[in-house]
Coordinates of N, CA and C and ligand atoms in Angstrom, one line a residue:
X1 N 0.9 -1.2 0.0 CA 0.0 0.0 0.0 C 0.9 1.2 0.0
X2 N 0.8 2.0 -0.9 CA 1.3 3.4 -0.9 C 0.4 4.6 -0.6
X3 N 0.9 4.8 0.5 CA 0.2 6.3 0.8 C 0.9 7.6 0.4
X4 N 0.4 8.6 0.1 CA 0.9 10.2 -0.6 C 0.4 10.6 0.3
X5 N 1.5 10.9 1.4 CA 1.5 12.3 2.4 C 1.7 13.6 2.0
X6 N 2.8 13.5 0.8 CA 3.2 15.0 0.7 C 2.2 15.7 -0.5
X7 N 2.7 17.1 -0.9 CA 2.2 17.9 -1.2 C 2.2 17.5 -2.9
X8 N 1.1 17.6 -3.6 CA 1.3 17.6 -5.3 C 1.1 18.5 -5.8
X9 N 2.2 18.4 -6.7 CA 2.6 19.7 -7.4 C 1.6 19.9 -8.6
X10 N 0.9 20.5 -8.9 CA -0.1 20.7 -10.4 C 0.5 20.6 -11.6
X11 N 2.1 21.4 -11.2 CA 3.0 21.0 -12.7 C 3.4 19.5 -13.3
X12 N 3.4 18.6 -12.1 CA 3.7 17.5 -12.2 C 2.1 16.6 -12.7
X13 N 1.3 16.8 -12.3 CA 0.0 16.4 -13.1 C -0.2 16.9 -14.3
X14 N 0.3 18.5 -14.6 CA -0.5 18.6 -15.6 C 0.5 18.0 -17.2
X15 N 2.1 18.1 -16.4 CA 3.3 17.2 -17.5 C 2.4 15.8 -17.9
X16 N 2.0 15.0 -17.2 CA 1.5 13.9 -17.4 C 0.5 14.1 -18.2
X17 N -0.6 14.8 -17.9 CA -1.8 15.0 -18.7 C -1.2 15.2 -19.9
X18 N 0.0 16.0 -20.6 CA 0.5 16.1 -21.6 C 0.9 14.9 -22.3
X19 N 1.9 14.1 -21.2 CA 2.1 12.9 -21.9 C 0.9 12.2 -22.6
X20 N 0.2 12.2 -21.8 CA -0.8 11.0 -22.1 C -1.6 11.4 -22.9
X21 N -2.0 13.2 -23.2 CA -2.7 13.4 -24.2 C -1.7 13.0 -26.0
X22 N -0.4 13.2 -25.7 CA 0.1 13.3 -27.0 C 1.0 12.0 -27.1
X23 N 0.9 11.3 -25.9 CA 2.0 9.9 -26.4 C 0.9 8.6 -25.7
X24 N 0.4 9.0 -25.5 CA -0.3 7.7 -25.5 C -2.1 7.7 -25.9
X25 N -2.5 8.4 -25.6 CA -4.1 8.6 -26.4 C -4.9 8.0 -25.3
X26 N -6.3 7.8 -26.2 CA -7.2 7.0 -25.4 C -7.4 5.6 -25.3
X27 N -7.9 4.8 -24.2 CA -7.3 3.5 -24.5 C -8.2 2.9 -23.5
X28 N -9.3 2.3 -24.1 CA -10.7 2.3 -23.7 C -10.4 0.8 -22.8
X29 N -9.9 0.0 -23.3 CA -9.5 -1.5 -22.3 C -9.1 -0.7 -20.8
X30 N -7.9 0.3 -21.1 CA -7.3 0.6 -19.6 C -7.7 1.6 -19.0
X31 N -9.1 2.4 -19.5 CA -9.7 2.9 -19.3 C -10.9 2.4 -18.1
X32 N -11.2 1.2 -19.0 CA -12.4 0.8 -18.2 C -11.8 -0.3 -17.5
X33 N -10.6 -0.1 -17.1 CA -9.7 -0.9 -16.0 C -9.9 -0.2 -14.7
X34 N -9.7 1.4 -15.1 CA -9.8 1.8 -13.6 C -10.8 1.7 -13.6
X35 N -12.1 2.2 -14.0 CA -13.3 2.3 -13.8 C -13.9 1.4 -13.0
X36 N -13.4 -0.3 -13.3 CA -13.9 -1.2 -12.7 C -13.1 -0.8 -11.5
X37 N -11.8 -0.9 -11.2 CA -11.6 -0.8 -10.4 C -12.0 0.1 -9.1
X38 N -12.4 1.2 -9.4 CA -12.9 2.4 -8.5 C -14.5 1.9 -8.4
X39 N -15.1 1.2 -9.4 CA -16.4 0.5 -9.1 C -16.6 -0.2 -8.0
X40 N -15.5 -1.8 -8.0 CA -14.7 -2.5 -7.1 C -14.3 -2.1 -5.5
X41 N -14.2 -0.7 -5.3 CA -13.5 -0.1 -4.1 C -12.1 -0.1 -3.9
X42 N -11.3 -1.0 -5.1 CA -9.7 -0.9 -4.8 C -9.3 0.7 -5.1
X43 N -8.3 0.2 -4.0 CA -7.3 1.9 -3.8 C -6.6 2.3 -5.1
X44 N -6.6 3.5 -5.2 CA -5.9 4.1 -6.7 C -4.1 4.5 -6.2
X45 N -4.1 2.9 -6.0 CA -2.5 2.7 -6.2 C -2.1 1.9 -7.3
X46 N -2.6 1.7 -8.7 CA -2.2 1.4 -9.7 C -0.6 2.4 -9.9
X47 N 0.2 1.8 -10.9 CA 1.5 2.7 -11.5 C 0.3 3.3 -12.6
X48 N 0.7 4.9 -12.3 CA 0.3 6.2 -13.6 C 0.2 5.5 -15.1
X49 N -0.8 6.0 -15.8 CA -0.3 5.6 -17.5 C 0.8 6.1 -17.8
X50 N 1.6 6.8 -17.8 CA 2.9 7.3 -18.6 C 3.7 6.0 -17.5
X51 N 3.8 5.5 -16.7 CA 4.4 4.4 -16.0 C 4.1 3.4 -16.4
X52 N 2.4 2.8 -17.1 CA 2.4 1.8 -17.3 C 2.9 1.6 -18.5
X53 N 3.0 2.3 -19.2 CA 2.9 2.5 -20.7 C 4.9 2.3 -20.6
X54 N 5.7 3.0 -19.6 CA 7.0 2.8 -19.6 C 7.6 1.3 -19.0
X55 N 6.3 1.0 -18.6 CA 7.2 -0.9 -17.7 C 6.7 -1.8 -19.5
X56 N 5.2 -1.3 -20.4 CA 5.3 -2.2 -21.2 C 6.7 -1.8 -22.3
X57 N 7.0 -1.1 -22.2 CA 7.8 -0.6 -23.4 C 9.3 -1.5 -23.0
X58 N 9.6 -1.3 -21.4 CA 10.4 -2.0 -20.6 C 10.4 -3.7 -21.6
X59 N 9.4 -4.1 -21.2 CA 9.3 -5.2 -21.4 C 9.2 -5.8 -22.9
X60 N 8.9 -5.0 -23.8 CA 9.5 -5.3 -25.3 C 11.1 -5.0 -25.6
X61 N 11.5 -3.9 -25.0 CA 12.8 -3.6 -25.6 C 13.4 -5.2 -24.6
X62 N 12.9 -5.8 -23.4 CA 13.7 -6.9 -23.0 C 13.2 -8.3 -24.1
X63 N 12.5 -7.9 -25.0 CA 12.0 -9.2 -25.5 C 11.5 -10.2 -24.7
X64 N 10.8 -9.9 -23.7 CA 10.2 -10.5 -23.0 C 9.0 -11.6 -23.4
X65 N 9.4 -13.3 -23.0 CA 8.3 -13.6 -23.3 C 7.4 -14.6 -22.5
X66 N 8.6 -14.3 -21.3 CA 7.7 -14.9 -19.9 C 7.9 -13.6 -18.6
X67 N 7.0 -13.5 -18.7 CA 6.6 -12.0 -17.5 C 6.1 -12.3 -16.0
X68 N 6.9 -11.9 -15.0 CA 6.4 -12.7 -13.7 C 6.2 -11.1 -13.0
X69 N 4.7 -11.0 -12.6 CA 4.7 -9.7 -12.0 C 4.0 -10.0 -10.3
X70 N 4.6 -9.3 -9.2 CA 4.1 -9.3 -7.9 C 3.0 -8.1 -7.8
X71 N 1.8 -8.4 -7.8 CA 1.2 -7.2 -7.5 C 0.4 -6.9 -8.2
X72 N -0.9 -7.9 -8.5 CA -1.8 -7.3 -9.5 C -2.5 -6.5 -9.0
X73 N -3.1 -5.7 -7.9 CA -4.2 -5.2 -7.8 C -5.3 -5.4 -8.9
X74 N -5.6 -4.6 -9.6 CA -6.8 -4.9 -10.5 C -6.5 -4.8 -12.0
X75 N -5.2 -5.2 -12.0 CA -4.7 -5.9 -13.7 C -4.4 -4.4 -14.3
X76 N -4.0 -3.0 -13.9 CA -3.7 -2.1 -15.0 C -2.6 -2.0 -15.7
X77 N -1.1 -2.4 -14.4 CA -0.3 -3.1 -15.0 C 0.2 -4.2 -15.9
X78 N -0.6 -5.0 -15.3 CA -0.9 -6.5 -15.9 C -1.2 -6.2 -17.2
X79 N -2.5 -5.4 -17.4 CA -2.4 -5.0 -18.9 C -1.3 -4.5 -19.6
X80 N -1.1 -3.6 -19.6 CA 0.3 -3.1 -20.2 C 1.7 -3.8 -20.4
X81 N 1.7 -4.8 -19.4 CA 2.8 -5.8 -19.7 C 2.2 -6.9 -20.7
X82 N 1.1 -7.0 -20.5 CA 0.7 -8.4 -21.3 C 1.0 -7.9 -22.7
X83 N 0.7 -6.8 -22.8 CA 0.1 -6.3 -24.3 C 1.7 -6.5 -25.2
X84 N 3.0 -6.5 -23.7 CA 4.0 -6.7 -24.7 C 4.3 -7.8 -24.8
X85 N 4.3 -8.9 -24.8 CA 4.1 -10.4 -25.2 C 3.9 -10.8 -26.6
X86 N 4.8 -11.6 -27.1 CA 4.3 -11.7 -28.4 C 3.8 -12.7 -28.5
X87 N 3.3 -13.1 -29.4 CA 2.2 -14.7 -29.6 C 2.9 -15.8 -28.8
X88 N 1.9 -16.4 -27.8 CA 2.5 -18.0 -27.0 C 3.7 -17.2 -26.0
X89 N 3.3 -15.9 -25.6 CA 3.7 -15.7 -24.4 C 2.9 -15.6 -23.2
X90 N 3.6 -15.3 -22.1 CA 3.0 -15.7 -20.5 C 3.3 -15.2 -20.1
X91 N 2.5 -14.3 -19.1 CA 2.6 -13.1 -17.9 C 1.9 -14.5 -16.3
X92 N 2.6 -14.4 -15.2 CA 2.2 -14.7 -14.2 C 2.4 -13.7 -13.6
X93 N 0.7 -13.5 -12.6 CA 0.6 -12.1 -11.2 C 0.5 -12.6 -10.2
X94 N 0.9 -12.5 -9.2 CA 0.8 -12.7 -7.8 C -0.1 -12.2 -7.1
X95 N -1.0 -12.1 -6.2 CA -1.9 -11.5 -5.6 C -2.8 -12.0 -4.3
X96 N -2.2 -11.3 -3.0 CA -3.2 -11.3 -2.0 C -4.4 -11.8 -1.7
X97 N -5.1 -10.2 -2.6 CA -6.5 -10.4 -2.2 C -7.3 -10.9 -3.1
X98 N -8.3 -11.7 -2.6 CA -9.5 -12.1 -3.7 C -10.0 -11.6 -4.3
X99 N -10.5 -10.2 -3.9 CA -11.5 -9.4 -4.2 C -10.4 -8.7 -5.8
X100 N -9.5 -8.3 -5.6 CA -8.5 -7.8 -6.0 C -8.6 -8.9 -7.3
X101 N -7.7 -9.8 -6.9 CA -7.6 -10.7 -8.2 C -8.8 -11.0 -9.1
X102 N -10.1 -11.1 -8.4 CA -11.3 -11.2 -9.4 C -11.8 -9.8 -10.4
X103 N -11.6 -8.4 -9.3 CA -11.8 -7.8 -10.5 C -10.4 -7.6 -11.3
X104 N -9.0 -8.3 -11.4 CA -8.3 -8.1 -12.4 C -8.1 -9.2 -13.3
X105 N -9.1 -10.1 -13.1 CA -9.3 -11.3 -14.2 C -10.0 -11.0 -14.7
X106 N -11.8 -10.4 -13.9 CA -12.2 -9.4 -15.2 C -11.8 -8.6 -16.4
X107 N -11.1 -7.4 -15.7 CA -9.9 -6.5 -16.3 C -9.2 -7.0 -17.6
X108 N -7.9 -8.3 -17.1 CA -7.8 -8.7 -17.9 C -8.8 -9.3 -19.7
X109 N -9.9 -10.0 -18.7 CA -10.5 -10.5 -19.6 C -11.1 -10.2 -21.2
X110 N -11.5 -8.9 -20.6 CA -12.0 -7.8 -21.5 C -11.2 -7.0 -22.3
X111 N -9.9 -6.9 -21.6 CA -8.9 -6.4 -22.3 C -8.2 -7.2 -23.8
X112 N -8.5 -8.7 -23.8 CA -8.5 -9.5 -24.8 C -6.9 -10.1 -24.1
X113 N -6.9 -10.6 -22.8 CA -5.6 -10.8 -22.8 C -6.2 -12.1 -21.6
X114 N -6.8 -12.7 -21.4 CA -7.2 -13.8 -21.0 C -6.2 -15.4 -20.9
X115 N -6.2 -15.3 -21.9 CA -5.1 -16.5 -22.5 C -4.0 -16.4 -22.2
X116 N -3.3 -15.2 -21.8 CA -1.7 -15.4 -21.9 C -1.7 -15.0 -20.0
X117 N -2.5 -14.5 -19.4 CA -2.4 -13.9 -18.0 C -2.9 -14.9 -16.8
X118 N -1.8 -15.4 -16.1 CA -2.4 -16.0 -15.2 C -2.0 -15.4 -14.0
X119 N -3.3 -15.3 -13.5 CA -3.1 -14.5 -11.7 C -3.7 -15.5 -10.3
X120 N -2.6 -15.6 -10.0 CA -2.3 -16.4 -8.9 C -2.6 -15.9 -7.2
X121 N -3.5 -16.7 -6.7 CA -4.3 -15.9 -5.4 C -3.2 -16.3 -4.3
X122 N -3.2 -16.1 -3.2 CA -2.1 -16.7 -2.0 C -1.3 -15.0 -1.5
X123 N -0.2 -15.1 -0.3 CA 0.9 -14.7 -0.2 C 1.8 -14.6 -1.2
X124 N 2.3 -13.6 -2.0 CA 3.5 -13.7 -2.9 C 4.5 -14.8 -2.8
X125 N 5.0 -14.8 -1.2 CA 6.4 -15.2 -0.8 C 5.9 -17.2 -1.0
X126 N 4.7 -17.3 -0.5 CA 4.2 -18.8 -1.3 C 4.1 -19.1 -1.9
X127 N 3.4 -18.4 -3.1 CA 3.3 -18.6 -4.4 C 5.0 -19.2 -5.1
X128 N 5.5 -18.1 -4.7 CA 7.1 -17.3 -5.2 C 7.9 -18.9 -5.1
X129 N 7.4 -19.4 -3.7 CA 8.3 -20.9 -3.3 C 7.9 -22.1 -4.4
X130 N 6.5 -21.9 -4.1 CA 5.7 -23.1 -5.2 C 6.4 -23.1 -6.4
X131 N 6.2 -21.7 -6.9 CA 6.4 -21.9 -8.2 C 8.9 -22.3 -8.6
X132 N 9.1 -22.1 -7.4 CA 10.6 -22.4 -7.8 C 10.5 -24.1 -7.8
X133 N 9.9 -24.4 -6.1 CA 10.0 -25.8 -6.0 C 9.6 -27.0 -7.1
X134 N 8.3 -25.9 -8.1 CA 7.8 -26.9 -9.0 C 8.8 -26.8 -10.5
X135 N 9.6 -25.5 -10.7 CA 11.2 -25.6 -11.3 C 9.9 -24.9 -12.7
X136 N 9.1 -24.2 -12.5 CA 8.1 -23.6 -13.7 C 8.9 -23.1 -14.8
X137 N 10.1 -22.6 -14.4 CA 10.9 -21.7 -15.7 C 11.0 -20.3 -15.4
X138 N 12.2 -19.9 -16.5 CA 12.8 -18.9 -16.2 C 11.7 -17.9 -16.7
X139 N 12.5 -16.5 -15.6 CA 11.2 -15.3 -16.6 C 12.2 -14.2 -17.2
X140 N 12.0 -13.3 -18.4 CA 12.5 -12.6 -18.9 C 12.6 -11.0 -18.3
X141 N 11.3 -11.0 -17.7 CA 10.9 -9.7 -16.9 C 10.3 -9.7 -15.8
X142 N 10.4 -9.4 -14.4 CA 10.0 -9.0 -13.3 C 9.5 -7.8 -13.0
X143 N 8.1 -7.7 -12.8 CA 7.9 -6.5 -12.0 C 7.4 -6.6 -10.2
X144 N 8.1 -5.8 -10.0 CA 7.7 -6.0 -8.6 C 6.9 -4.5 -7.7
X145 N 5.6 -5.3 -7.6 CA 5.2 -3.9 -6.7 C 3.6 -4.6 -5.8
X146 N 4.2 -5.1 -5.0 CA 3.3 -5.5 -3.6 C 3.7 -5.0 -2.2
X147 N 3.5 -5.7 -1.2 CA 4.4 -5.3 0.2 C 5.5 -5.3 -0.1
X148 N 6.1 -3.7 0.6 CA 7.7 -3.2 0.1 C 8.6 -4.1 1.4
X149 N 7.5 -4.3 2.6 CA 8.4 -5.4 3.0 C 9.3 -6.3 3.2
X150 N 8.6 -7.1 1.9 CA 9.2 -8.2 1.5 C 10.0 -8.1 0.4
X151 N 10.6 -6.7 0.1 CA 11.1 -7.2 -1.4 C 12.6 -7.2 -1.5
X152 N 12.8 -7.6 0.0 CA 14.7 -8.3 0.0 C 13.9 -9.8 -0.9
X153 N 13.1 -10.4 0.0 CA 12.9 -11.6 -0.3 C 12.2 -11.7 -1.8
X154 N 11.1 -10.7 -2.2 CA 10.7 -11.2 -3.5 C 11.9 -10.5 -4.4
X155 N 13.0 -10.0 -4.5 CA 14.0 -10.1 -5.6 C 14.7 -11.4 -5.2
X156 N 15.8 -11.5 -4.1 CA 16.0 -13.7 -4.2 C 15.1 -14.2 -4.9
X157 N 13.8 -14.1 -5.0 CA 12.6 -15.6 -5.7 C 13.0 -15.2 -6.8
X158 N 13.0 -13.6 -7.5 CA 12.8 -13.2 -8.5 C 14.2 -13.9 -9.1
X159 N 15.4 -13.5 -8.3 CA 16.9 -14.2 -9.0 C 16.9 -15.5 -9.1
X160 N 16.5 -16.4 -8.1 CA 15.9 -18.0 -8.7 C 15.5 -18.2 -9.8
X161 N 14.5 -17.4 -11.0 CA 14.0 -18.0 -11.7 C 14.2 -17.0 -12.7
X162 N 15.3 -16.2 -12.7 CA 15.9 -15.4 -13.7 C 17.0 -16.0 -14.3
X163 N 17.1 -15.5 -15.8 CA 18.7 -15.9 -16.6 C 19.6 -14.9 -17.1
X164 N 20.7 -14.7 -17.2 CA 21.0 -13.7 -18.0 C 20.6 -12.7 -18.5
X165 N 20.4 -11.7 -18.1 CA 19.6 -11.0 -18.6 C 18.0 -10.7 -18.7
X166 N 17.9 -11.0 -17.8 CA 16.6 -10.9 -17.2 C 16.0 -9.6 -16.9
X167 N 15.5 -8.8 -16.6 CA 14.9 -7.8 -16.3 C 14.3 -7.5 -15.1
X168 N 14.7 -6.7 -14.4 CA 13.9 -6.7 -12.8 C 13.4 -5.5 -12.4
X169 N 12.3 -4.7 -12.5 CA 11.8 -3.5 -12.1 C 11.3 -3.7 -10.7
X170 N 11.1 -2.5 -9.7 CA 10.6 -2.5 -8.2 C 10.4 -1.1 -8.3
X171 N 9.4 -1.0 -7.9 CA 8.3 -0.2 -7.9 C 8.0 1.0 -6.3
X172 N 7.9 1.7 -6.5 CA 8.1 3.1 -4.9 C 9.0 2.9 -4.3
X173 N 10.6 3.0 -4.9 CA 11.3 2.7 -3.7 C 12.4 4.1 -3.1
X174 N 11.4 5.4 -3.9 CA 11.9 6.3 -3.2 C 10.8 7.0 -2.1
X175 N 9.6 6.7 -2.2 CA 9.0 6.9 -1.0 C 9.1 8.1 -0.7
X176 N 9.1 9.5 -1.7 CA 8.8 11.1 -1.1 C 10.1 11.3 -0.7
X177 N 11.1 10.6 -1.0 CA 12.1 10.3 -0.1 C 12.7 9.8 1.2
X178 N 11.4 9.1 1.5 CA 11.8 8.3 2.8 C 12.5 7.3 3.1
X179 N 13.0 6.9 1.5 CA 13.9 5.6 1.5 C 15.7 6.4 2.2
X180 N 15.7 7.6 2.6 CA 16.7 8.3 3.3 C 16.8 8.1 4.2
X181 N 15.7 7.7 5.0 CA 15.5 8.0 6.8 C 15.9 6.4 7.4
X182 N 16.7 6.5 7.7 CA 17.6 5.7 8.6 C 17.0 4.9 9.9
X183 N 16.3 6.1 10.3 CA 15.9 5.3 11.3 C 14.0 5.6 11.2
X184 N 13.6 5.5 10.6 CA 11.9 5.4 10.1 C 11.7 3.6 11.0
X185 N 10.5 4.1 11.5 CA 9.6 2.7 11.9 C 8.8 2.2 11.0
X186 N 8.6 2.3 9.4 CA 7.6 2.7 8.5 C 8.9 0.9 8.1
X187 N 7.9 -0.5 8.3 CA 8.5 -1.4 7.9 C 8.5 -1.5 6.1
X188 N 7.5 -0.4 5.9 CA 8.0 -0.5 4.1 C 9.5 0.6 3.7
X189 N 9.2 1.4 4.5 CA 11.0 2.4 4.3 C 11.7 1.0 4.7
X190 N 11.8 0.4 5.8 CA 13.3 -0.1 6.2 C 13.4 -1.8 4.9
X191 N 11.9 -2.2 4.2 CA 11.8 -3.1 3.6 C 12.5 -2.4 2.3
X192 N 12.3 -1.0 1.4 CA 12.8 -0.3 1.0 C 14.7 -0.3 0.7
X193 N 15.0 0.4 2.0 CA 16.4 0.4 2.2 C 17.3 -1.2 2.2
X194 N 16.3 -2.4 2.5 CA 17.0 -3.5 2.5 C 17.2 -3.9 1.0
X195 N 16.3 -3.4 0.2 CA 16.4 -3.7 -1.2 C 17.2 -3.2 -1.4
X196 N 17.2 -1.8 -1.4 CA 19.0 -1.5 -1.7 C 20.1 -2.1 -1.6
X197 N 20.3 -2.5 -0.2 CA 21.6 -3.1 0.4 C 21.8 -4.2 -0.1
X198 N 20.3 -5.1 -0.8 CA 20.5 -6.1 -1.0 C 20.9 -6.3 -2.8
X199 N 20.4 -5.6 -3.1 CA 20.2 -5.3 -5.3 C 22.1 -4.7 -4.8
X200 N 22.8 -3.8 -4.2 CA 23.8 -2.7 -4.1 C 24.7 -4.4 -3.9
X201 N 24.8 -5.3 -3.1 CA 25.5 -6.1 -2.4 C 25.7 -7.2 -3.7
X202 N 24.6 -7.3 -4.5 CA 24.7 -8.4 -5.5 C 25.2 -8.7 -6.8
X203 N 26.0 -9.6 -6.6 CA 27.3 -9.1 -7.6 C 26.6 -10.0 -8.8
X204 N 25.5 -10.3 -8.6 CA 24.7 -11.0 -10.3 C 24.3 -9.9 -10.8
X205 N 23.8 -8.4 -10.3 CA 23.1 -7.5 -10.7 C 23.3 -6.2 -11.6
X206 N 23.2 -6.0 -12.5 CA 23.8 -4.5 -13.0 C 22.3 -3.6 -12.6
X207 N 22.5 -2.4 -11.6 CA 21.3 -1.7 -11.4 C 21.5 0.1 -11.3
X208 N 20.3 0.1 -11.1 CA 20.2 2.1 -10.7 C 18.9 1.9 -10.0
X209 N 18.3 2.9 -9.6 CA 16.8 3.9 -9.5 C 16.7 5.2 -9.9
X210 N 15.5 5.2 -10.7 CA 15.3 6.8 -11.3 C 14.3 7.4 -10.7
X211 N 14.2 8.7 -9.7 CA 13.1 9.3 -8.8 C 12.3 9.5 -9.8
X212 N 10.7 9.4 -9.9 CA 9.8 10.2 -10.9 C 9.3 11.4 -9.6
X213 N 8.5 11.9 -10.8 CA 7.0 12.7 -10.3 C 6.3 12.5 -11.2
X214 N 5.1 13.4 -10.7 CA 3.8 13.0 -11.9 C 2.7 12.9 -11.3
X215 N 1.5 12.3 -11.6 CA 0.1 12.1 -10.8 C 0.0 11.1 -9.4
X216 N 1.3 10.2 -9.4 CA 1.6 9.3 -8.1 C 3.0 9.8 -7.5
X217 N 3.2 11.8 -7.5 CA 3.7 12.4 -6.9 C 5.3 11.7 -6.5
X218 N 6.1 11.5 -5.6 CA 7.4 11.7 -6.1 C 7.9 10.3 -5.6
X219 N 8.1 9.5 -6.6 CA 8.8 8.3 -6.2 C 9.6 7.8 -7.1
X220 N 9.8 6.5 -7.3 CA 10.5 5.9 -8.2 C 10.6 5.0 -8.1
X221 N 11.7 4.4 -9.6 CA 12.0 2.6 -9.9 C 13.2 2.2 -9.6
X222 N 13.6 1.0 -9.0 CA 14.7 0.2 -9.1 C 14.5 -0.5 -10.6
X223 N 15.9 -0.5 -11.3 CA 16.1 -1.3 -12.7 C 17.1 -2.1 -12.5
X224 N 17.0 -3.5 -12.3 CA 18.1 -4.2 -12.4 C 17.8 -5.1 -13.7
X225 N 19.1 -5.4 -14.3 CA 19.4 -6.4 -15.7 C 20.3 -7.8 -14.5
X226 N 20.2 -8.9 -15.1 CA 20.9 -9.9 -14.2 C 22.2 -10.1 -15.1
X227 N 22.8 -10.2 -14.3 CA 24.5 -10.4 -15.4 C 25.0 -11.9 -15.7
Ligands
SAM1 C1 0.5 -1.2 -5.5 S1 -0.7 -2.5 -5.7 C2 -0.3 -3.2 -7.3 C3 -0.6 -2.2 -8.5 C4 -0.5 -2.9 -9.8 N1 0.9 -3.4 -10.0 C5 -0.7 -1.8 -10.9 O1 0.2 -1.0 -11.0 O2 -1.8 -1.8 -11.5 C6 -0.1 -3.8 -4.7 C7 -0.9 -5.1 -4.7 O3 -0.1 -6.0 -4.0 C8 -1.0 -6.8 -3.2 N2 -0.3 -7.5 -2.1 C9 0.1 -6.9 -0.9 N3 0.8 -7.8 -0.2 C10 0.9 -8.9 -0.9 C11 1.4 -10.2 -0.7 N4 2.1 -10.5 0.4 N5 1.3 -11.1 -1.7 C12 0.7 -10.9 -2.9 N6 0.2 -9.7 -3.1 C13 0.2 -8.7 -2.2 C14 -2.1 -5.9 -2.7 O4 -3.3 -6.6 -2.4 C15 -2.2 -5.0 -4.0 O5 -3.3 -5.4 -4.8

């Protein structure tokens, strides 16, 4: 769960409105994604369109053709990743809640991406074991954005079933910049800061993070390639 305490800037909304009026358009599947979703009562912590629209792009320039994402909420991402799959590829999502994963199977459904999207109900970190213990295969692309928590642990699963070159996004991990505060009791800051120490420590990893702004106000991505 991400919460926006600080202040939003109108410039930073209205840059997006720009983007999205002139680089991405209207786009009636992900349109009537949030819709269901805000119908549904899920929180409007989806990633922004100019974000979703930058993890699918992510995920074609990696040639992606097995996509393992933590974090469906209600499939907006899910959409946008699927859409870069090319024929007889496969997105798996991870997901919590029930409520959540039903309306993002809907979501998906309608979006015409049924077939290639499978969302998986449970704890991530279960799912995450199952699917190594059962040896399912390697994924091309990772996105990661559930409990920040856990995401010492959901990048390990994620490097289990990565190859060469893999692709690994993580999702708010500048936090307004609270991924600074040292000593925060906020167990997603200190889950936050362990990702660092842990992606900074790992000598399989080539990485960065880039702060955004925009309509989900001031955060950012971790980008790791696997070496
Ligand atoms: C930020 S939202 C995902 C947003 C989605 N990726 C998008 O941009 O459209 C985080 C989701 O992770 C789910 N989640 C939280 N803890 C989880 C866990 N331990 N295992 C699986 N999913 C979890 C939440 O229920 C929520 O739906």
């Amino acid at each position: 769960m991400v919460e926006r305490v600080g202040e939003q800037n109108p410039g930073w909304s209205a840059v997006d409105a720009y983007i999205v009026e002139h680089l991405l358009g209207d786009d009636s599947a992900l349109s009537a994604a949030l819709a269901a979703n805000a119908a549904g009562g899920l929180p409007d912590i989806d990633v922004s369109p100019a974000q979703g629209r930058m993890l699918h792009l992510f995920a074609r320039m990696a040639g992606a053709l097995r996509i393992l994402e933590i974090g469906t909420l209600g499939g907006y991402s899910t959409i946008e990743l699927a859409r870069a799959l090319p024929a007889g590829g496969k997105l798996i999502s991870l997901e919590i809640d029930l409520h959540h994963a039903d309306v993002a199977r809907s979501n998906v459904a309608k979006a015409g991406l049924g077939d290639c999207v499978d969302i998986r109900t449970g704890p991530a970190l279960d799912s995450l074991q199952a699917m190594i213990a059962a040896r399912e295969g390697l994924f091309d692309f990772v996105f990661i954005d559930a409990d920040k928590q856990n995401n010492p642990a959901y990048i390990r699963a994620a490097l289990a079933m990565s190859r060469p070159g893999t692709t690994i996004v993580v999702d708010n991990v500048i936090r307004e910049g609270g991924v600074l505060d040292e000593a925060s009791g906020d167990e997603r800051i200190r889950g936050t800061r362990d990702l660092f120490d842990a992606v900074g420590a790992e000598k399989r990893l080539t990485a960065t993070a880039v702060q955004t702004v925009g309509v989900k106000k001031w955060d950012g991505f971790l980008i790791a390639v696997v070496d």
